[in-house]
């Protein structure tokens, strides 16, 4: 389970949150960790499994930077590195344009 008391990117527990995220099979950039915290993105075990599955699909298709959609949350991932670059929550998806991606995986 994700650390529950993290509320801002400047929280002293941000390092703990980063360690937890990066220990679940997919790496998160510092920027992505900040977005997860700021946007209160669900990174529960189920969603992390789905994200890992999406990364694996993207790798198998030879994609580089990939948009992975899990329900109404977007993750921009560098698939070869298995690293989340940024995330966008459902509230911020409307009207958003994603550029410089090689493909999209919908999980």
Coordinates of N, CA, C and O in Angstrom, one line a residue:
X1 N 0.8 -1.2 0.0 CA 0.0 0.0 0.0 C 0.9 1.2 0.0 O 1.9 1.3 0.7
X2 N 0.5 2.3 -0.7 CA 1.2 3.5 -0.8 C 1.2 4.2 0.5 O 0.3 4.1 1.3
X3 N 2.3 4.9 0.8 CA 2.3 5.8 2.0 C 1.1 6.7 2.0 O 0.8 7.3 1.0
X4 N 0.4 6.8 3.1 CA -0.9 7.5 3.1 C -0.8 8.9 3.5 O -1.7 9.7 3.2
X5 N 0.2 9.3 4.2 CA 0.3 10.7 4.7 C 1.0 11.7 3.8 O 1.3 12.8 4.2
X6 N 1.4 11.3 2.6 CA 2.1 12.2 1.7 C 1.1 13.1 1.1 O 0.1 12.6 0.4
X7 N 1.2 14.4 1.3 CA 0.3 15.3 0.7 C 0.9 16.3 -0.3 O 0.2 16.9 -1.1
X8 N 2.1 16.6 -0.2 CA 2.8 17.5 -1.2 C 4.1 17.0 -1.6 O 4.7 16.1 -0.9
X9 N 4.6 17.5 -2.7 CA 5.9 17.0 -3.2 C 7.0 17.4 -2.3 O 8.1 16.8 -2.4
X10 N 6.8 18.4 -1.5 CA 7.9 18.9 -0.6 C 7.8 18.1 0.8 O 8.6 18.4 1.7
X11 N 6.9 17.2 0.9 CA 6.8 16.5 2.2 C 8.0 15.7 2.5 O 8.7 15.2 1.6
X12 N 8.4 15.6 3.8 CA 9.5 14.9 4.2 C 9.4 13.4 3.8 O 10.4 12.7 3.8
X13 N 8.2 12.9 3.6 CA 8.0 11.5 3.3 C 8.0 11.3 1.8 O 7.8 10.1 1.4
X14 N 8.3 12.3 1.0 CA 8.4 12.1 -0.5 C 9.4 11.0 -0.8 O 9.1 10.2 -1.7
X15 N 10.5 11.0 -0.2 CA 11.5 10.0 -0.5 C 11.0 8.6 -0.2 O 11.2 7.7 -1.0
X16 N 10.2 8.4 0.9 CA 9.6 7.1 1.2 C 8.6 6.7 0.1 O 8.6 5.6 -0.4
X17 N 7.9 7.7 -0.4 CA 6.9 7.5 -1.4 C 7.6 7.1 -2.7 O 7.2 6.1 -3.4
X18 N 8.7 7.8 -3.1 CA 9.5 7.4 -4.2 C 10.0 6.0 -4.2 O 9.9 5.2 -5.1
X19 N 10.5 5.6 -3.0 CA 11.1 4.3 -2.8 C 10.0 3.2 -3.0 O 10.2 2.2 -3.6
X20 N 8.8 3.5 -2.4 CA 7.7 2.6 -2.6 C 7.3 2.4 -4.0 O 7.1 1.3 -4.5
X21 N 7.1 3.5 -4.8 CA 6.7 3.5 -6.2 C 7.8 2.7 -7.0 O 7.4 1.9 -7.8
X22 N 9.0 3.1 -6.8 CA 10.1 2.4 -7.6 C 10.3 1.0 -7.2 O 11.0 0.3 -8.0
X23 N 9.8 0.5 -6.1 CA 9.9 -0.9 -5.8 C 8.8 -1.7 -6.3 O 8.7 -2.9 -5.9
X24 N 7.9 -1.2 -7.1 CA 6.8 -2.0 -7.6 C 6.9 -2.3 -9.1 O 5.8 -2.4 -9.8
X25 N 8.0 -2.5 -9.6 CA 8.2 -3.0 -11.0 C 8.3 -2.0 -12.1 O 8.8 -2.3 -13.1
X26 N 7.9 -0.8 -11.9 CA 8.0 0.3 -12.8 C 8.6 1.5 -12.1 O 8.2 1.8 -11.0
X27 N 9.6 2.1 -12.7 CA 10.3 3.2 -12.1 C 9.6 4.5 -12.4 O 8.9 4.6 -13.4
X28 N 9.7 5.4 -11.5 CA 9.0 6.7 -11.6 C 10.1 7.8 -11.5 O 10.9 7.8 -10.6
X29 N 10.1 8.7 -12.5 CA 11.0 9.9 -12.4 C 10.6 10.8 -11.2 O 9.4 10.7 -10.7
X30 N 11.4 11.6 -10.8 CA 11.1 12.6 -9.7 C 9.9 13.4 -10.1 O 9.0 13.6 -9.3
X31 N 9.8 13.9 -11.3 CA 8.7 14.6 -11.8 C 7.4 13.8 -11.7 O 6.4 14.3 -11.3
X32 N 7.5 12.6 -12.1 CA 6.3 11.7 -12.1 C 5.8 11.5 -10.6 O 4.6 11.5 -10.4
X33 N 6.7 11.3 -9.7 CA 6.4 11.1 -8.3 C 5.7 12.4 -7.8 O 4.6 12.3 -7.1
X34 N 6.2 13.6 -8.2 CA 5.6 14.8 -7.8 C 4.1 14.9 -8.3 O 3.2 15.3 -7.6
X35 N 3.9 14.5 -9.6 CA 2.6 14.5 -10.2 C 1.7 13.6 -9.5 O 0.5 13.9 -9.3
X36 N 2.1 12.4 -9.1 CA 1.3 11.4 -8.4 C 0.8 12.0 -7.1 O -0.4 11.9 -6.8
X37 N 1.7 12.6 -6.4 CA 1.4 13.2 -5.1 C 0.4 14.4 -5.3 O -0.6 14.5 -4.7
X38 N 0.8 15.4 -6.2 CA 0.0 16.6 -6.4 C -1.4 16.3 -6.9 O -2.4 16.9 -6.5
X39 N -1.5 15.3 -7.8 CA -2.8 15.0 -8.4 C -3.5 13.8 -7.8 O -4.6 13.4 -8.3
X40 N -3.0 13.3 -6.7 CA -3.6 12.3 -5.9 C -4.0 11.1 -6.8 O -5.1 10.6 -6.8
X41 N -3.1 10.6 -7.6 CA -3.3 9.6 -8.6 C -3.2 8.2 -7.8 O -2.3 8.0 -7.0
X42 N -4.2 7.4 -8.2 CA -4.3 6.0 -7.6 C -3.1 5.2 -8.1 O -3.1 4.8 -9.2
X43 N -2.2 4.8 -7.2 CA -1.1 3.9 -7.5 C -1.2 2.7 -6.6 O -0.2 2.2 -6.1
X44 N -2.5 2.2 -6.4 CA -2.7 1.0 -5.7 C -2.0 -0.2 -6.4 O -1.6 -0.1 -7.5
X45 N -2.0 -1.3 -5.7 CA -1.3 -2.5 -6.2 C -1.9 -2.9 -7.6 O -1.2 -3.3 -8.5
X46 N -3.3 -2.9 -7.7 CA -3.9 -3.2 -8.9 C -3.5 -2.3 -10.1 O -3.2 -2.8 -11.2
X47 N -3.5 -1.0 -9.8 CA -3.1 -0.1 -10.9 C -1.7 -0.3 -11.3 O -1.3 -0.1 -12.4
X48 N -0.8 -0.5 -10.3 CA 0.6 -0.7 -10.6 C 0.8 -2.0 -11.4 O 1.6 -2.0 -12.3
X49 N 0.0 -3.0 -11.1 CA 0.1 -4.3 -12.0 C -0.3 -4.0 -13.4 O 0.3 -4.4 -14.4
X50 N -1.4 -3.2 -13.5 CA -1.9 -2.8 -14.9 C -0.9 -2.0 -15.6 O -0.7 -2.1 -16.8
X51 N -0.3 -1.0 -14.9 CA 0.8 -0.2 -15.5 C 1.9 -1.0 -16.0 O 2.4 -0.9 -17.1
X52 N 2.4 -2.0 -15.2 CA 3.5 -2.9 -15.5 C 3.1 -3.7 -16.8 O 3.9 -3.9 -17.7
X53 N 1.8 -4.1 -16.8 CA 1.4 -4.9 -18.0 C 1.4 -4.0 -19.2 O 1.8 -4.4 -20.3
X54 N 1.0 -2.7 -19.1 CA 1.0 -1.8 -20.2 C 2.4 -1.5 -20.7 O 2.7 -1.4 -21.9
X55 N 3.4 -1.4 -19.8 CA 4.8 -1.2 -20.1 C 5.3 -2.4 -20.9 O 6.0 -2.2 -21.9
X56 N 4.9 -3.5 -20.5 CA 5.4 -4.8 -21.1 C 4.8 -4.9 -22.6 O 5.5 -5.2 -23.5
X57 N 3.6 -4.5 -22.7 CA 3.0 -4.5 -24.1 C 3.7 -3.5 -25.0 O 4.0 -3.8 -26.1
X58 N 4.0 -2.3 -24.4 CA 4.7 -1.3 -25.2 C 6.1 -1.7 -25.6 O 6.5 -1.6 -26.7
X59 N 6.8 -2.4 -24.7 CA 8.1 -2.9 -25.0 C 8.0 -3.9 -26.1 O 8.8 -3.9 -27.0
X60 N 7.1 -4.8 -25.9 CA 7.0 -5.9 -26.9 C 6.6 -5.4 -28.3 O 7.0 -6.0 -29.3
X61 N 6.0 -4.3 -28.4 CA 5.6 -3.6 -29.7 C 6.7 -2.7 -30.2 O 6.6 -2.2 -31.3
X62 N 7.8 -2.6 -29.4 CA 8.9 -1.7 -29.8 C 8.7 -0.3 -29.7 O 9.3 0.5 -30.3
X63 N 7.7 0.1 -28.8 CA 7.4 1.6 -28.6 C 8.5 2.2 -27.7 O 9.0 1.6 -26.8
X64 N 8.7 3.5 -27.9 CA 9.5 4.3 -27.1 C 8.7 5.0 -26.0 O 8.2 4.4 -25.1
X65 N 8.5 6.3 -26.2 CA 7.6 7.1 -25.3 C 6.2 6.7 -25.6 O 5.7 6.8 -26.7
X66 N 5.5 6.2 -24.6 CA 4.2 5.7 -24.7 C 3.2 6.3 -23.8 O 3.5 6.5 -22.6
X67 N 1.9 6.5 -24.3 CA 0.8 6.9 -23.4 C 0.1 5.7 -23.0 O -0.3 4.9 -23.8
X68 N 0.1 5.4 -21.7 CA -0.7 4.3 -21.1 C -1.9 4.8 -20.4 O -1.7 5.6 -19.5
X69 N -3.0 4.4 -20.8 CA -4.3 4.8 -20.2 C -4.8 3.7 -19.3 O -5.0 2.6 -19.8
X70 N -5.0 4.0 -18.0 CA -5.6 3.1 -17.1 C -6.8 3.8 -16.6 O -6.7 4.8 -15.8
X71 N -8.0 3.3 -17.0 CA -9.3 3.9 -16.7 C -9.2 5.4 -17.2 O -9.0 5.6 -18.4
X72 N -9.2 6.3 -16.3 CA -9.2 7.7 -16.7 C -7.9 8.4 -16.3 O -7.9 9.6 -16.0
X73 N -6.8 7.7 -16.1 CA -5.5 8.2 -15.7 C -4.5 7.9 -16.8 O -4.5 6.8 -17.3
X74 N -3.8 8.9 -17.2 CA -2.7 8.8 -18.2 C -1.4 8.7 -17.6 O -1.0 9.5 -16.7
X75 N -0.5 7.8 -18.1 CA 0.9 7.7 -17.7 C 1.7 7.8 -19.0 O 1.4 7.1 -19.9
X76 N 2.6 8.8 -19.0 CA 3.6 8.8 -20.1 C 4.8 8.1 -19.7 O 5.4 8.4 -18.6
X77 N 5.2 7.1 -20.4 CA 6.2 6.1 -20.0 C 7.2 6.0 -21.1 O 6.9 5.9 -22.3
X78 N 8.5 5.9 -20.7 CA 9.6 5.5 -21.6 C 9.6 4.0 -21.5 O 10.2 3.5 -20.5
X79 N 9.0 3.3 -22.4 CA 8.8 1.9 -22.3 C 10.2 1.1 -22.3 O 10.3 0.2 -21.4
X80 N 11.2 1.4 -23.1 CA 12.4 0.6 -23.0 C 13.1 0.7 -21.7 O 13.6 -0.3 -21.2
X81 N 13.0 1.9 -21.0 CA 13.5 2.0 -19.7 C 12.6 1.6 -18.6 O 13.0 1.5 -17.4
X82 N 11.3 1.4 -18.9 CA 10.3 1.1 -17.9 C 10.1 2.2 -16.9 O 9.9 1.9 -15.7
X83 N 10.1 3.4 -17.3 CA 10.1 4.6 -16.4 C 9.0 5.5 -16.8 O 8.8 5.9 -17.9
X84 N 8.2 5.8 -15.7 CA 7.1 6.8 -15.9 C 7.7 8.2 -15.9 O 8.5 8.5 -15.0
X85 N 7.4 9.0 -16.9 CA 7.9 10.3 -17.1 C 7.0 11.3 -16.4 O 7.4 12.2 -15.7
X86 N 5.6 11.2 -16.6 CA 4.7 12.0 -16.0 C 3.3 11.3 -15.9 O 3.1 10.3 -16.6
X87 N 2.4 11.9 -15.2 CA 1.0 11.4 -15.1 C 0.0 12.5 -15.2 O 0.3 13.6 -14.8
X88 N -1.2 12.2 -15.6 CA -2.2 13.1 -15.7 C -3.5 12.5 -15.2 O -3.9 11.4 -15.6
X89 N -4.1 13.1 -14.2 CA -5.3 12.6 -13.6 C -6.6 12.8 -14.5 O -6.5 13.6 -15.4
X90 N -7.6 12.2 -14.1 CA -8.8 12.3 -14.9 C -9.4 13.7 -15.0 O -9.9 14.1 -16.1
X91 N -9.2 14.5 -14.0 CA -9.7 15.9 -14.0 C -8.9 16.8 -15.0 O -9.5 17.7 -15.5
X92 N -7.7 16.4 -15.3 CA -6.8 17.2 -16.2 C -6.8 16.6 -17.6 O -6.1 17.2 -18.5
X93 N -7.4 15.5 -17.9 CA -7.4 14.9 -19.2 C -8.1 15.7 -20.3 O -7.7 15.8 -21.4
X94 N -9.3 16.2 -19.9 CA -10.1 16.9 -20.9 C -9.4 18.1 -21.5 O -8.8 18.9 -20.9
X95 N -9.3 18.1 -22.9 CA -8.7 19.1 -23.6 C -7.2 19.0 -23.7 O -6.5 19.9 -24.3
X96 N -6.6 17.9 -23.1 CA -5.2 17.8 -23.2 C -4.7 17.1 -24.5 O -5.4 16.3 -25.0
X97 N -3.6 17.5 -25.0 CA -3.0 17.0 -26.2 C -1.7 16.4 -25.8 O -0.8 17.0 -25.2
X98 N -1.5 15.1 -26.2 CA -0.2 14.4 -26.0 C 0.6 14.4 -27.3 O 0.1 13.9 -28.3
X99 N 1.8 14.9 -27.2 CA 2.6 14.9 -28.4 C 3.9 14.1 -28.1 O 4.2 13.8 -27.0
X100 N 4.6 13.9 -29.2 CA 5.9 13.2 -29.1 C 5.8 11.8 -28.4 O 6.7 11.4 -27.6
X101 N 4.8 11.1 -28.7 CA 4.6 9.7 -28.2 C 4.6 8.8 -29.4 O 4.3 9.1 -30.5
X102 N 5.1 7.5 -29.2 CA 5.2 6.6 -30.3 C 3.9 5.7 -30.4 O 3.7 5.1 -31.4
X103 N 3.2 5.7 -29.3 CA 2.0 4.8 -29.3 C 1.2 5.0 -28.0 O 1.7 5.6 -27.1
X104 N 0.0 4.3 -28.0 CA -0.8 4.3 -26.9 C -1.3 2.9 -26.5 O -1.6 2.1 -27.4
X105 N -1.2 2.6 -25.2 CA -1.7 1.3 -24.7 C -2.9 1.6 -23.8 O -2.7 2.4 -22.8
X106 N -4.0 1.0 -24.0 CA -5.2 1.2 -23.1 C -5.4 -0.1 -22.3 O -5.5 -1.2 -22.9
X107 N -5.3 0.1 -21.0 CA -5.4 -1.1 -20.1 C -6.7 -1.0 -19.4 O -7.0 0.0 -18.8

